[in-house]
Amino acid sequence: MSNPLDVAEKVAGPLPELSADEIDAAAKRISEIIEPTPLQRIERLSALSGADVYVKREDLTAVRSYKLRGAYNLILQLSDSERAAGVVAASAGNHAQGVAYACKTMGIQGRIYVPTTTPKQKRDRIRAHGGQFVQLIAIGDTYDAAAAAAADDVARTGATTVAPFDDPRTAAGQGTIAAEILEQIGGTPDLVIVPVGGGGCLAGIGTYLRERSPATAILGAEPAGAASMTAALVAGGPVTLPEIDPFVDGAAVRRIGDLPYAAVSKFGGRVRSHGSLPLLTATESPRGAGSFRLMQVDEGAICTAMLELYQNEGIIAEPAGALAVAALAEIRMEPGATVVCLLSGGNNDVSRYGEVIERSLVHRGLKHYFLVDFPQEPGALRRFLDEVLGPDDDITLFEYVKRNNRETGAALVGIELGAPDGLGPLQKRMHDSPIQCERLDPGSPAYRYLT
């Protein structure tokens, strides 16, 4: 099976170098169909952080993500023979929509491979954008499986791959976001926060800022369950993660691209002697003008950011789209600093909001699960409600795990607290009660069955 990271090398002719000049050329090239997206100041985020916070609204493009930029920039540069052979792409969903839109716009046939875990909303939008010009193929349960299938297709058919991140033309198109930010901000932003999946967007934006605004600090935000850029910088090259959490589907990539790694490794991030990358933690600020850091963001924190954006600003962000905003909540900023968060996409399936709310509650310390052995006698549940539960606590799940004629029956009980500090008193009441209770810790094997 072909290595999907080698596919970009199979196009005819040498590929351009990723540079600020090439990104400026890409901006001019794609301007025929892609208008600049708004740079919106968010009062709530500014008040919470003490900084002057702007959000780059890539969710407002024609395909509701920044991926259209890279896909269109690449396809526009194909030769007539390459266009005639058709294109192939692999994507978790957003890049596929960009490719589909470009194929329909230019009348090019394309085959798009997505993992079976891609939300239905994204699959429907791919078909809508591509129409008769695109064939959608769902295969495997991760982006990397879809990428391998796409690579095999290219090897068999001679089609041209439209890489989602590991191609300088794709990265240059995505880097046009940085050119727009500098023009719209009318100066030098102190910090730009970029979500990181395969690394193409970070490579493009970072390359442009390093050349055109070197005093701007850059923060790459990765989902904690798929930190492939961190792994690459620690290892000294791209590595394949053995396991990832696919929840942040737009950034859940097992292995970053070679080109993004080569670009990002030049941004000044370093590996400490004990083997860990310098990551930002809560209350730590990005130090030094022009600095580069990576940060891993918990999936639950991303869900909280999604819900807050929706409830306060009316912005529908997908998990990867909310990554940068979630990272902002975890760091300390200098008062008055100018910060830009890239809201990379808004293709969120409404059916996922149940899981989004659940993960947010768990992250905020409001949702907990217990195995409770109830005595098989009348009034046992009533005593649990009266003696164990607090006045602001609610049972959100109650399922008997096993109930028979024995003295006790085990039940799985989900409890939502009124406040995070209610867990300690709840556990004390459980300890003092004759009813046996065991908390299921997040991350434990038993807990994984709940999420």
Short mmCIF file of N, CA and C in Angstrom, two decimals, residues 1 46 96 109 117 193 198-199 236 279 289 291 314 319 351 365 380 416:
data_model
loop_
_atom_site.label_atom_id
_atom_site.label_comp_id
_atom_site.label_asym_id
_atom_site.label_seq_id
_atom_site.Cartn_x
_atom_site.Cartn_y
_atom_site.Cartn_z
N MET A 1 0.85 -1.19 0.00
CA MET A 1 0.00 0.00 0.00
C MET A 1 0.89 1.24 0.00
N SER A 46 -12.48 39.16 25.05
CA SER A 46 -11.58 40.25 25.41
C SER A 46 -11.68 40.55 26.90
N ALA A 96 -12.42 17.96 2.01
CA ALA A 96 -13.23 17.33 0.96
C ALA A 96 -14.24 18.32 0.39
N GLN A 109 -13.42 16.16 -12.66
CA GLN A 109 -13.91 14.98 -11.96
C GLN A 109 -12.99 14.66 -10.77
N THR A 117 -16.16 7.64 10.06
CA THR A 117 -16.56 8.44 11.23
C THR A 117 -16.88 9.89 10.87
N ILE A 193 -3.32 32.47 17.30
CA ILE A 193 -3.52 31.09 17.75
C ILE A 193 -4.12 30.30 16.60
N GLY A 198 -3.17 18.28 10.59
CA GLY A 198 -2.06 17.78 9.79
C GLY A 198 -0.90 18.75 9.72
N GLY A 199 -1.14 20.02 10.07
CA GLY A 199 -0.06 20.99 10.15
C GLY A 199 0.06 21.95 8.98
N GLY A 236 11.83 14.49 16.41
CA GLY A 236 12.73 14.98 15.38
C GLY A 236 12.27 14.66 13.98
N LEU A 279 5.49 23.27 26.16
CA LEU A 279 4.06 23.49 26.00
C LEU A 279 3.58 24.55 26.97
N ALA A 289 8.34 38.27 21.94
CA ALA A 289 7.81 38.59 20.62
C ALA A 289 8.35 37.60 19.60
N SER A 291 7.73 34.44 19.44
CA SER A 291 7.94 33.09 19.96
C SER A 291 6.96 32.11 19.31
N GLY A 314 -23.55 33.28 19.09
CA GLY A 314 -24.32 32.67 18.02
C GLY A 314 -23.46 32.08 16.93
N PRO A 319 -15.67 21.09 16.44
CA PRO A 319 -14.61 20.93 17.45
C PRO A 319 -13.27 21.53 17.04
N SER A 351 -26.51 16.68 15.56
CA SER A 351 -26.72 15.45 16.33
C SER A 351 -25.59 15.18 17.31
N GLY A 365 -16.05 19.41 35.60
CA GLY A 365 -16.20 18.79 36.92
C GLY A 365 -17.64 18.71 37.40
N ALA A 380 -34.77 1.76 49.17
CA ALA A 380 -33.32 1.94 49.04
C ALA A 380 -32.99 3.15 48.16
N GLU A 416 -25.17 14.85 37.89
CA GLU A 416 -24.72 16.18 37.52
C GLU A 416 -24.80 17.08 38.74
#
